[in-house]
CSV table of C-alpha atoms and ligand atoms in Angstrom, one decimal:
chain,number,residue,atom,x,y,z
A,10,MET,CA,78.6,134.3,126.9
A,11,GLU,CA,77.4,135.1,130.4
A,12,ALA,CA,78.8,138.5,131.8
A,13,CYS,CA,81.6,137.6,134.4
A,14,LYS,CA,80.6,138.4,137.9
A,15,ILE,CA,83.3,138.4,140.6
A,16,MET,CA,82.2,138.6,144.3
A,17,LEU,CA,84.0,141.1,146.2
A,18,PRO,CA,84.7,141.2,149.9
A,19,GLU,CA,83.2,144.1,151.7
A,20,TYR,CA,86.5,145.9,152.4
A,21,VAL,CA,87.2,145.8,148.6
A,22,ALA,CA,84.0,147.2,147.5
A,23,GLU,CA,84.4,150.0,150.3
A,24,LEU,CA,87.7,150.9,148.7
A,25,LEU,CA,86.3,150.9,145.1
A,26,ASP,CA,83.6,153.2,146.3
A,27,HIS,CA,86.0,155.5,148.1
A,28,LEU,CA,88.1,156.0,145.1
A,29,ASP,CA,84.8,156.6,142.9
A,30,ARG,CA,83.8,159.4,145.3
A,31,LYS,CA,87.4,160.9,145.0
A,32,GLY,CA,86.8,160.8,141.1
A,33,TYR,CA,89.3,157.9,140.4
A,34,THR,CA,88.2,154.7,138.7
A,35,GLY,CA,89.9,151.8,140.4
A,36,TYR,CA,90.1,148.2,138.8
A,37,LEU,CA,90.9,144.8,140.4
A,38,VAL,CA,94.0,143.5,138.7
A,39,GLY,CA,96.0,140.4,138.5
A,40,GLY,CA,96.0,137.4,140.6
A,41,CYS,CA,92.7,138.0,142.3
A,42,VAL,CA,90.9,138.4,139.0
A,43,ARG,CA,92.8,135.2,137.7
A,44,ASP,CA,91.7,133.3,141.0
A,45,ALA,CA,88.3,134.6,141.1
A,46,LEU,CA,87.5,133.4,137.7
A,47,LEU,CA,89.0,129.9,138.5
A,48,GLY,CA,86.9,129.7,141.6
A,49,ARG,CA,89.9,129.9,144.0
A,50,GLN,CA,90.0,132.1,146.9
A,51,PRO,CA,92.2,135.1,146.2
A,52,GLU,CA,95.1,135.5,148.4
A,53,ASP,CA,95.0,139.4,148.2
A,54,TYR,CA,93.2,141.9,146.3
A,55,ASP,CA,95.3,144.4,144.1
A,56,ILE,CA,93.9,147.5,142.7
A,57,ALA,CA,95.0,149.6,139.7
A,58,VAL,CA,94.0,153.1,139.1
A,59,ALA,CA,94.6,156.0,136.9
A,60,ALA,CA,96.0,158.4,139.3
A,61,ALA,CA,99.7,159.6,140.3
A,62,PRO,CA,101.3,158.4,143.4
A,63,GLU,CA,100.8,161.9,145.1
A,64,GLN,CA,97.1,161.8,144.1
A,65,LEU,CA,96.8,158.3,145.8
A,66,ILE,CA,98.5,159.6,148.9
A,67,HIS,CA,96.0,162.4,149.1
A,68,ALA,CA,92.9,160.3,148.0
A,69,PHE,CA,93.7,158.0,151.1
A,70,SER,CA,94.8,160.6,153.6
A,71,GLY,CA,91.8,159.5,156.0
A,72,TYR,CA,93.1,155.7,156.0
A,73,ARG,CA,96.0,154.1,157.5
A,74,THR,CA,98.8,153.8,154.6
A,75,VAL,CA,102.1,152.2,154.1
A,76,GLU,CA,104.2,154.1,151.5
A,77,THR,CA,107.0,151.5,151.0
A,78,GLY,CA,106.5,151.1,147.3
A,79,VAL,CA,105.1,154.5,146.5
A,80,ARG,CA,108.1,155.3,144.3
A,81,PHE,CA,107.0,152.7,141.9
A,82,GLY,CA,103.6,153.9,142.3
A,83,THR,CA,102.2,151.4,144.9
A,84,LEU,CA,100.4,152.4,148.2
A,85,THR,CA,99.3,149.7,150.6
A,86,VAL,CA,96.0,150.9,152.2
A,87,LEU,CA,94.4,149.5,155.3
A,88,VAL,CA,90.7,149.0,154.9
A,89,GLN,CA,88.8,147.4,157.9
A,90,GLU,CA,92.4,146.1,158.8
A,91,TYR,CA,92.9,144.4,155.6
A,92,PRO,CA,96.0,145.7,153.6
A,93,VAL,CA,95.1,146.4,149.9
A,94,GLU,CA,97.8,147.3,147.3
A,95,VAL,CA,96.7,150.2,145.2
A,96,THR,CA,98.9,150.9,142.4
A,97,SER,CA,98.9,153.9,139.8
A,98,PHE,CA,98.7,152.6,136.0
A,99,ARG,CA,102.3,152.0,134.8
A,100,ARG,CA,104.2,151.2,131.7
A,101,GLU,CA,107.5,149.8,132.0
A,102,GLY,CA,110.4,151.3,130.3
A,103,ALA,CA,113.3,149.5,128.9
A,104,TYR,CA,115.2,147.0,130.9
A,105,THR,CA,119.0,146.8,130.9
A,106,ASP,CA,119.9,144.2,133.6
A,107,SER,CA,116.8,141.8,133.1
A,108,ARG,CA,115.7,142.6,136.6
A,109,HIS,CA,114.7,146.2,137.3
A,110,PRO,CA,113.1,148.4,134.5
A,111,ASP,CA,115.2,151.4,134.0
A,112,ARG,CA,112.4,153.6,134.9
A,113,VAL,CA,108.7,153.5,136.1
A,114,GLU,CA,106.4,155.3,133.7
A,115,PHE,CA,102.9,156.3,134.5
A,116,THR,CA,100.1,156.3,132.3
A,117,ASP,CA,96.4,157.0,132.1
A,118,SER,CA,96.0,153.8,129.9
A,119,LEU,CA,94.6,150.5,131.5
A,120,THR,CA,95.6,148.6,128.5
A,121,ALA,CA,99.1,149.7,128.7
A,122,ASP,CA,99.2,148.9,132.4
A,123,LEU,CA,97.7,145.4,131.5
A,124,ALA,CA,100.2,144.9,128.7
A,125,ARG,CA,103.3,145.3,131.2
A,126,ARG,CA,102.1,142.2,133.0
A,127,ASP,CA,103.8,138.8,132.6
A,128,PHE,CA,100.9,136.5,131.4
A,129,THR,CA,97.5,136.7,129.7
A,130,VAL,CA,96.0,135.2,132.7
A,131,ASN,CA,97.4,137.9,135.1
A,132,ALA,CA,96.7,140.6,132.6
A,133,MET,CA,92.9,141.0,133.2
A,134,ALA,CA,91.2,143.7,135.1
A,135,TYR,CA,87.6,143.8,136.7
A,136,ARG,CA,85.0,146.4,137.9
A,137,PRO,CA,81.5,145.5,139.2
A,138,ASP,CA,80.0,148.1,136.7
A,139,THR,CA,82.2,147.3,133.7
A,140,GLY,CA,82.8,143.6,134.1
A,141,LEU,CA,86.0,142.0,132.9
A,142,ILE,CA,88.4,143.7,130.8
A,143,ASP,CA,90.6,141.2,129.0
A,144,PRO,CA,92.5,142.7,126.2
A,145,PHE,CA,94.9,139.6,125.9
A,146,HIS,CA,92.3,136.8,126.2
A,147,GLY,CA,93.4,135.9,129.5
A,148,GLU,CA,89.8,134.2,130.3
A,149,GLU,CA,90.1,132.0,127.0
A,150,ASP,CA,93.4,130.9,128.0
A,151,LEU,CA,92.4,130.1,131.5
A,152,ARG,CA,89.6,128.1,129.9
A,153,ARG,CA,91.9,126.1,127.5
A,154,GLY,CA,94.2,125.7,130.3
A,155,VAL,CA,97.2,127.5,128.7
A,156,LEU,CA,99.7,129.9,130.2
A,157,ALA,CA,100.8,132.3,127.7
A,158,CYS,CA,103.1,135.5,127.8
A,159,VAL,CA,101.6,139.0,127.1
A,160,GLY,CA,103.5,139.8,123.8
A,161,ASP,CA,106.6,138.0,122.5
A,162,PRO,CA,107.9,135.4,125.1
A,163,HIS,CA,111.4,135.8,124.3
A,164,THR,CA,111.2,139.5,124.8
A,165,ARG,CA,109.3,139.2,128.1
A,166,PHE,CA,111.6,136.6,129.6
A,167,SER,CA,114.6,138.7,128.5
A,168,GLU,CA,113.3,141.7,130.3
A,169,ASP,CA,112.9,139.9,133.5
A,170,ALA,CA,114.2,136.2,133.7
A,171,LEU,CA,112.4,135.9,136.9
A,172,ARG,CA,109.2,135.4,134.8
A,173,ILE,CA,110.4,132.0,133.8
A,174,LEU,CA,110.2,130.8,137.2
A,175,ARG,CA,106.9,132.5,137.5
A,176,ALA,CA,105.7,130.7,134.7
A,177,MET,CA,106.7,127.3,136.1
A,178,ARG,CA,104.8,128.3,139.6
A,179,PHE,CA,101.6,129.3,137.8
A,180,CYS,CA,101.7,126.0,135.6
A,181,SER,CA,102.3,124.1,138.8
A,182,VAL,CA,99.9,125.7,141.0
A,183,LEU,CA,97.2,126.2,138.7
A,184,GLY,CA,97.5,123.2,136.4
A,185,LEU,CA,98.0,125.2,133.2
A,186,SER,CA,100.2,124.0,130.4
A,187,PRO,CA,102.8,126.2,128.9
A,188,ASP,CA,102.0,127.4,125.5
A,189,PRO,CA,104.7,126.1,123.0
A,190,ARG,CA,106.4,129.5,122.4
A,191,LEU,CA,106.4,130.3,125.9
A,192,MET,CA,108.1,126.8,126.6
A,193,ALA,CA,110.7,127.5,123.9
A,194,ALA,CA,111.6,130.9,125.0
A,195,ALA,CA,111.8,129.7,128.6
A,196,ASN,CA,114.6,127.3,127.5
A,197,SER,CA,116.3,129.9,125.2
A,198,CYS,CA,116.3,132.4,128.0
A,199,SER,CA,117.2,130.3,130.9
A,200,PRO,CA,120.9,131.4,131.0
A,201,GLN,CA,119.7,134.8,132.0
A,202,LEU,CA,118.2,133.4,135.2
A,203,SER,CA,122.0,133.7,136.6
A,204,GLU,CA,121.2,137.4,136.7
A,205,ILE,CA,118.4,137.1,139.3
A,206,SER,CA,118.8,137.4,142.9
A,207,VAL,CA,119.0,134.0,144.8
A,208,GLN,CA,116.4,135.2,147.1
A,209,ARG,CA,113.8,135.9,144.5
A,210,ILE,CA,114.8,132.5,142.8
A,211,PHE,CA,114.4,130.3,145.9
A,212,SER,CA,110.8,132.1,146.6
A,213,GLU,CA,109.6,131.2,143.4
A,214,LEU,CA,111.3,127.6,143.5
A,215,GLU,CA,109.4,126.9,146.7
A,216,LYS,CA,106.2,128.0,145.7
A,217,PHE,CA,106.4,126.0,142.4
A,218,LEU,CA,107.5,122.9,144.2
A,219,CYS,CA,104.5,123.2,146.4
A,220,GLY,CA,102.0,123.3,143.3
A,221,GLU,CA,100.0,120.3,142.7
A,222,HIS,CA,101.5,119.8,139.3
A,223,ALA,CA,105.1,120.3,140.3
A,224,GLY,CA,106.1,116.9,138.9
A,225,GLN,CA,104.7,117.7,135.5
A,226,VAL,CA,106.4,121.1,135.4
A,227,MET,CA,109.7,119.5,136.5
A,228,ARG,CA,109.4,117.3,133.4
A,229,GLN,CA,108.5,120.2,130.9
A,230,PHE,CA,111.0,122.9,132.4
A,231,ILE,CA,114.0,120.9,132.7
A,232,LYS,CA,116.4,123.6,131.5
A,233,PRO,CA,115.4,126.4,133.6
A,234,LEU,CA,115.4,124.1,136.6
A,235,CYS,CA,118.8,122.8,136.0
A,236,THR,CA,120.0,126.3,135.4
A,237,ILE,CA,119.2,127.4,139.0
A,238,ILE,CA,120.2,123.8,140.3
A,239,PRO,CA,123.1,122.8,138.1
A,240,PRO,CA,124.0,119.4,139.9
A,241,LEU,CA,120.7,118.1,138.9
A,242,GLU,CA,121.7,118.1,135.3
A,243,LYS,CA,123.3,114.7,135.5
A,244,ALA,CA,120.1,113.3,136.8
A,245,VAL,CA,118.4,114.0,133.6
A,246,GLY,CA,118.1,110.7,131.5
A,247,PHE,CA,120.4,108.9,133.8
A,248,ASP,CA,119.4,105.3,133.7
A,249,GLN,CA,119.4,103.6,137.2
A,250,LYS,CA,119.9,100.1,135.6
A,251,ASN,CA,118.7,98.4,138.9
A,252,PRO,CA,115.6,96.2,139.3
A,253,HIS,CA,114.1,98.5,141.9
A,254,HIS,CA,113.8,101.3,139.5
A,255,ILE,CA,111.7,101.8,136.4
A,256,TYR,CA,112.6,105.7,135.9
A,257,THR,CA,115.8,107.6,135.5
A,258,VAL,CA,117.0,109.5,138.2
A,259,TYR,CA,115.5,112.8,137.3
A,260,ASP,CA,112.1,111.4,136.5
A,261,HIS,CA,112.2,109.4,139.7
A,262,ILE,CA,112.7,112.6,141.5
A,263,ALA,CA,109.9,114.5,139.5
A,264,ALA,CA,107.5,111.6,140.4
A,265,THR,CA,108.5,111.7,144.2
A,266,VAL,CA,107.9,115.6,144.3
A,267,GLU,CA,104.4,115.0,143.1
A,268,ALA,CA,103.8,112.0,145.3
A,269,CYS,CA,104.5,113.7,148.6
A,270,PRO,CA,102.3,116.2,150.4
A,271,PRO,CA,102.6,119.8,149.3
A,272,GLN,CA,104.8,121.0,152.2
A,273,ARG,CA,108.0,122.8,151.4
A,274,LEU,CA,110.2,120.8,153.8
A,275,LEU,CA,109.2,117.7,152.1
A,276,ARG,CA,109.2,118.8,148.6
A,277,LEU,CA,112.6,120.3,149.0
A,278,THR,CA,113.8,117.0,150.2
A,279,MET,CA,112.4,115.0,147.4
A,280,LEU,CA,113.7,117.4,144.9
A,281,LEU,CA,117.3,116.7,146.2
A,282,HIS,CA,117.1,113.3,147.8
A,283,ASP,CA,118.7,111.3,145.0
A,284,ILE,CA,120.8,114.1,143.5
A,285,ALA,CA,123.9,112.5,144.1
A,286,LYS,CA,123.3,109.2,142.6
A,287,PRO,CA,124.9,109.9,139.2
A,288,TYR,CA,128.0,111.1,141.4
A,289,VAL,CA,128.5,107.9,143.4
A,290,MET,CA,127.3,105.3,140.9
A,291,THR,CA,129.2,101.8,140.6
A,292,GLU,CA,128.3,99.1,138.1
A,293,ASP,CA,128.8,95.6,139.2
A,294,ALA,CA,129.7,92.6,136.8
A,295,ASN,CA,126.0,91.8,136.1
A,296,GLY,CA,125.8,95.5,134.6
A,297,VAL,CA,123.6,96.3,137.9
A,298,ARG,CA,124.1,99.9,139.1
A,299,HIS,CA,124.5,100.8,142.6
A,300,PHE,CA,124.4,104.1,144.5
A,301,ARG,CA,126.3,103.4,147.8
A,302,GLY,CA,126.7,106.7,150.1
A,303,HIS,CA,124.3,108.8,147.9
A,304,GLN,CA,122.4,109.5,151.1
A,305,GLU,CA,125.3,111.0,152.9
A,306,ARG,CA,126.8,112.7,149.7
A,307,GLY,CA,123.2,113.9,148.7
A,308,ALA,CA,122.9,115.7,152.0
A,309,GLN,CA,126.3,117.4,151.4
A,310,MET,CA,125.1,118.6,148.1
A,311,ALA,CA,121.8,119.6,149.3
A,312,ARG,CA,123.6,121.7,152.1
A,313,GLU,CA,125.6,123.4,149.4
A,314,ILE,CA,122.9,124.0,147.0
A,315,LEU,CA,120.3,125.4,149.5
A,316,THR,CA,123.0,127.6,151.1
A,317,HIS,CA,123.8,129.0,147.7
A,318,LEU,CA,120.4,129.8,147.2
A,319,GLY,CA,120.0,131.6,150.5
A,320,CYS,CA,117.8,129.2,152.2
A,321,ASP,CA,117.4,129.5,155.9
A,322,ARG,CA,119.6,127.5,158.2
A,323,ARG,CA,116.8,125.5,160.0
A,324,THR,CA,115.3,124.2,156.7
A,325,ILE,CA,118.7,123.4,155.2
A,326,GLU,CA,119.5,121.1,158.7
A,327,LYS,CA,116.1,119.5,158.5
A,328,VAL,CA,116.3,118.7,154.6
A,329,CYS,CA,120.0,117.5,155.0
A,330,ARG,CA,118.8,115.0,157.9
A,331,LEU,CA,115.9,113.7,155.8
A,332,ILE,CA,118.1,113.0,153.0
A,333,ARG,CA,120.6,111.4,154.9
A,334,TRP,CA,118.2,109.0,156.4
A,335,HIS,CA,115.7,108.8,153.7
A,336,ASP,CA,116.8,105.1,152.9
A,337,LEU,CA,116.4,103.8,156.5
A,338,ARG,CA,113.9,100.9,156.6
A,339,PRO,CA,113.2,100.0,160.3
A,340,ALA,CA,111.1,96.8,160.7
A,341,PRO,CA,107.8,98.0,162.3
A,342,ASP,CA,108.1,96.1,165.6
A,343,ARG,CA,108.3,98.0,168.7
A,344,ILE,CA,112.0,97.4,169.3
A,345,SER,CA,113.2,98.2,165.8
A,346,ILE,CA,111.1,101.4,165.9
A,347,HIS,CA,112.2,102.7,169.3
A,348,ARG,CA,115.9,102.1,168.4
A,349,TYR,CA,115.2,104.1,165.1
A,350,LEU,CA,113.5,106.8,167.0
A,351,LEU,CA,116.6,107.2,169.3
A,352,GLN,CA,118.6,107.9,166.0
A,353,VAL,CA,116.1,110.2,164.3
A,354,GLY,CA,113.5,111.5,166.9
A,355,TYR,CA,109.9,111.7,166.7
A,356,GLU,CA,109.3,114.6,164.4
A,357,ASP,CA,111.8,113.5,161.6
A,358,ALA,CA,110.5,109.9,162.0
A,359,LEU,CA,107.0,111.1,161.1
A,360,LEU,CA,108.4,113.2,158.0
A,361,LEU,CA,110.5,110.3,157.0
A,362,THR,CA,107.4,108.1,156.6
A,363,GLN,CA,106.1,110.7,154.2
A,364,VAL,CA,109.5,110.7,152.4
A,365,ARG,CA,109.7,106.8,152.1
A,366,ARG,CA,106.1,106.8,150.9
A,367,ALA,CA,106.7,109.1,148.2
A,368,ASP,CA,110.1,107.5,147.1
A,369,LEU,CA,108.5,104.0,147.0
A,370,SER,CA,105.5,104.9,145.1
A,371,ALA,CA,108.1,106.0,142.3
A,372,GLN,CA,109.9,102.9,142.2
A,373,ALA,CA,109.1,99.7,140.3
A,374,PRO,CA,105.6,98.5,141.2
A,375,ALA,CA,106.9,95.2,142.3
A,376,TYR,CA,108.1,96.9,145.5
A,377,HIS,CA,104.9,98.7,146.3
A,378,ASP,CA,103.7,96.0,148.9
A,379,GLN,CA,106.4,97.5,151.1
A,380,LEU,CA,103.8,100.3,151.5
A,381,SER,CA,102.1,98.3,154.2
A,382,GLN,CA,105.4,98.2,156.1
A,383,ILE,CA,105.6,101.9,156.1
A,384,ASP,CA,102.3,102.1,157.3
A,385,ALA,CA,102.8,99.8,160.1
A,386,ALA,CA,106.1,101.7,161.0
A,387,GLU,CA,104.0,104.8,161.2
A,388,ARG,CA,101.4,103.3,163.5
A,389,MET,CA,104.1,102.0,165.8
A,390,ILE,CA,105.9,105.5,165.9
A,391,ARG,CA,102.5,107.3,166.9
A,392,ARG,CA,102.0,104.7,169.5
A,393,LEU,CA,105.2,104.9,171.2
A,394,GLN,CA,104.7,108.9,170.9
A,395,ALA,CA,101.3,108.6,172.5
A,396,GLU,CA,102.7,106.5,175.4
A,397,GLY,CA,105.5,109.1,175.9
A,398,ALA,CA,108.3,106.7,175.1
A,399,PRO,CA,111.6,108.3,175.6
A,400,VAL,CA,113.9,109.0,172.7
A,401,ASP,CA,116.5,111.1,174.5
A,402,VAL,CA,117.9,111.0,177.8
A,403,GLY,CA,115.7,113.9,178.8
A,404,GLY,CA,112.9,111.5,178.5
A,405,LEU,CA,113.9,108.9,181.2
A,406,ALA,CA,112.2,109.0,184.2
A,407,VAL,CA,115.9,109.5,185.9
A,408,SER,CA,118.2,112.3,185.7
A,409,GLY,CA,121.9,112.7,186.0
A,410,GLY,CA,121.0,113.8,189.7
A,411,ASP,CA,119.4,110.8,190.5
A,412,LEU,CA,122.5,108.6,189.5
A,413,LEU,CA,124.7,110.8,191.6
A,414,ALA,CA,122.4,110.4,194.6
A,415,LEU,CA,123.0,106.7,193.9
A,416,GLY,CA,126.8,107.1,194.3
A,417,ILE,CA,127.9,107.2,190.8
A,418,ARG,CA,130.9,109.5,190.4
A,419,PRO,CA,130.5,112.7,188.8
A,420,GLY,CA,132.0,112.6,185.1
A,421,PRO,CA,131.4,111.2,181.7
A,422,GLN,CA,130.2,108.0,183.0
A,423,VAL,CA,126.9,109.7,184.1
A,424,GLY,CA,126.0,110.5,180.4
A,425,GLU,CA,127.2,107.1,179.3
A,426,LEU,CA,125.0,105.5,182.0
A,427,LEU,CA,122.0,107.5,180.9
A,428,THR,CA,122.6,106.5,177.2
A,429,ALA,CA,122.8,102.9,178.2
A,430,LEU,CA,119.7,103.2,180.1
A,431,LEU,CA,117.8,104.7,177.1
A,432,LYS,CA,119.1,101.7,175.0
A,433,ALA,CA,117.9,99.4,177.5
A,434,VAL,CA,114.5,100.9,177.7
A,435,ALA,CA,114.3,101.0,173.7
A,436,ASP,CA,115.3,97.3,173.9
A,437,GLY,CA,112.3,96.4,176.3
A,438,LYS,CA,114.8,95.2,179.0
A,439,VAL,CA,113.6,97.8,181.7
A,440,GLU,CA,110.6,100.0,181.9
A,441,ASN,CA,110.9,103.7,181.8
A,442,GLU,CA,110.2,103.8,185.6
A,443,LYS,CA,112.5,105.1,188.4
A,444,LYS,CA,112.9,102.2,190.4
A,445,GLY,CA,113.6,99.9,187.6
A,446,LEU,CA,116.1,102.4,186.2
A,447,LEU,CA,117.8,102.9,189.1
A,448,LYS,CA,118.4,99.1,189.6
A,449,LYS,CA,119.5,98.6,186.0
A,450,THR,CA,121.9,101.5,186.7
A,451,LEU,CA,123.7,99.4,189.5
A,452,GLN,CA,123.7,96.3,187.3
A,453,LEU,CA,125.3,98.4,184.4
A,454,GLN,CA,127.9,99.8,186.9
A,455,GLU,CA,128.9,96.4,188.3
A,456,LYS,CA,129.3,95.2,184.7
A,457,ALA,CA,131.7,98.4,183.8
A,458,GLU,CA,133.8,97.6,186.8
F,519,ATP,P1,99.9,135.5,144.0
F,519,ATP,O1,99.4,136.8,144.5
F,519,ATP,O2,98.6,134.5,144.0
F,519,ATP,O3,101.2,134.8,144.3
F,519,ATP,P2,99.8,137.2,141.7
F,519,ATP,O4,99.7,137.0,140.2
F,519,ATP,O5,98.9,138.2,142.4
F,519,ATP,O6,100.0,135.9,142.3
F,519,ATP,P3,102.0,139.1,142.3
F,519,ATP,O7,103.5,138.4,142.4
F,519,ATP,O8,101.3,139.2,143.5
F,519,ATP,O9,101.3,137.5,141.6
F,519,ATP,O10,102.0,140.1,141.3
F,519,ATP,C1,100.7,140.7,140.9
F,519,ATP,C2,100.5,141.0,139.6
F,519,ATP,O11,101.6,141.7,139.0
F,519,ATP,C3,100.5,139.8,138.6
F,519,ATP,O12,99.3,139.0,138.6
F,519,ATP,C4,101.1,140.2,137.5
F,519,ATP,O13,100.0,140.9,136.6
F,519,ATP,C5,102.1,141.3,137.8
F,519,ATP,N1,103.4,140.9,138.0
F,519,ATP,C6,104.0,140.5,139.1
F,519,ATP,N2,105.3,140.3,138.8
F,519,ATP,C7,105.4,140.4,137.5
F,519,ATP,C8,106.8,140.4,136.7
F,519,ATP,N3,107.7,139.9,137.1
F,519,ATP,N4,106.6,140.7,135.4
F,519,ATP,C9,105.4,141.2,134.8
F,519,ATP,N5,104.2,141.2,135.7
F,519,ATP,C10,104.3,141.0,137.0
F,520,MG,MG1,99.2,139.0,144.4
């Protein structure tokens, strides 16, 4: 086989040379080796070296460094302004809480350092002069497209259950298939996910959701996913018995996650958009199932789930709005779209077109012709946006002050008139232009009296 060669950025080569001069042999390890072998641009470069933390600090005394992780043997070195994490070879001690190893042990053995890593594809090391060092056959697994644990998966997931979610992330982002033993252990160790902090869970969840293969991973890792989001469990195998749908609720959700662009807001929305369906279901005399109110209830459930997972406020508010409105289907004509924009605003309207496309693509094919309606709606939204059509009273060509100058008495009627003007503009009854709006104000005022 051809010897593996990885192109290093100059700052990484400088760092390795510097270590060489100080008498230490540094290796690229982990994600950067994996990504380079896959032909993907590594996010960052991690170096492992047989040197104790104090020796590292000494060796890099001429560089700017950050010592935050130094207790665990990690020193961040700034090389040509790029941060590089340099870590002492470690082996990990026993775990008692499936989160933190009880102690960190340093070692001179690269193999021992690689053995503590989670997956074979993450347990490779590289140096330009030595080539690839791959005691656990990660390269072969990459070639076969398989994600496997280093060592016994049950043991490795019991040590640190977060690895289950990392497995989901790597399968989703890299398109790997879980090795059957890994899959079985992920299922049986799922209950231990309850010991992991919600921040770490949510951060992995987002990364997994944004992978290209998130839908496939959802179908494989049902148990771990339902362990971190328990209300999702009812969706699994839930037959919709409705002519619009060909999938169970869970499979529909998985298909929509995969079908929408890989942005966290959209993917979180799709993950939760139909979560309330099993909770609000009614069945009519013909045995057809209905899900009235699942949008509102789903928004409530999403709020609870995301709050529990420590998600930030802004994201929660946005996702809940998108879920509440995900079934709105404005006709693509100008007036209907403008009215719709008064309700949802431009930003959410554009996101909702993505939500609706993903949702529709995972429904019965007979309904797919509605896609052209969504396209037409999007074109109209963009057209109104380009024209600067107002979607709130702030966008009107008159202000509250203008109305007062016209002789309107101060008080709540000012706001009510502005809202009525906005509606009149959306309905095409008046242009958003000062003279016409003031005239319209007087007409509205007369009618009110
Ligand atoms: P990326 O940086 O692209 O997110 P990565 O593989 O570099 O992916 P990191 O979280 O940066 O992932 O971790 C760096 C390396 O440390 C991993 O490749 C893996 O070898 C090891 N590692 C990280 N977290 C764990 C863990 N929980 N258990 C075992 N090994 C781990
Ligand atoms: Mg990394």
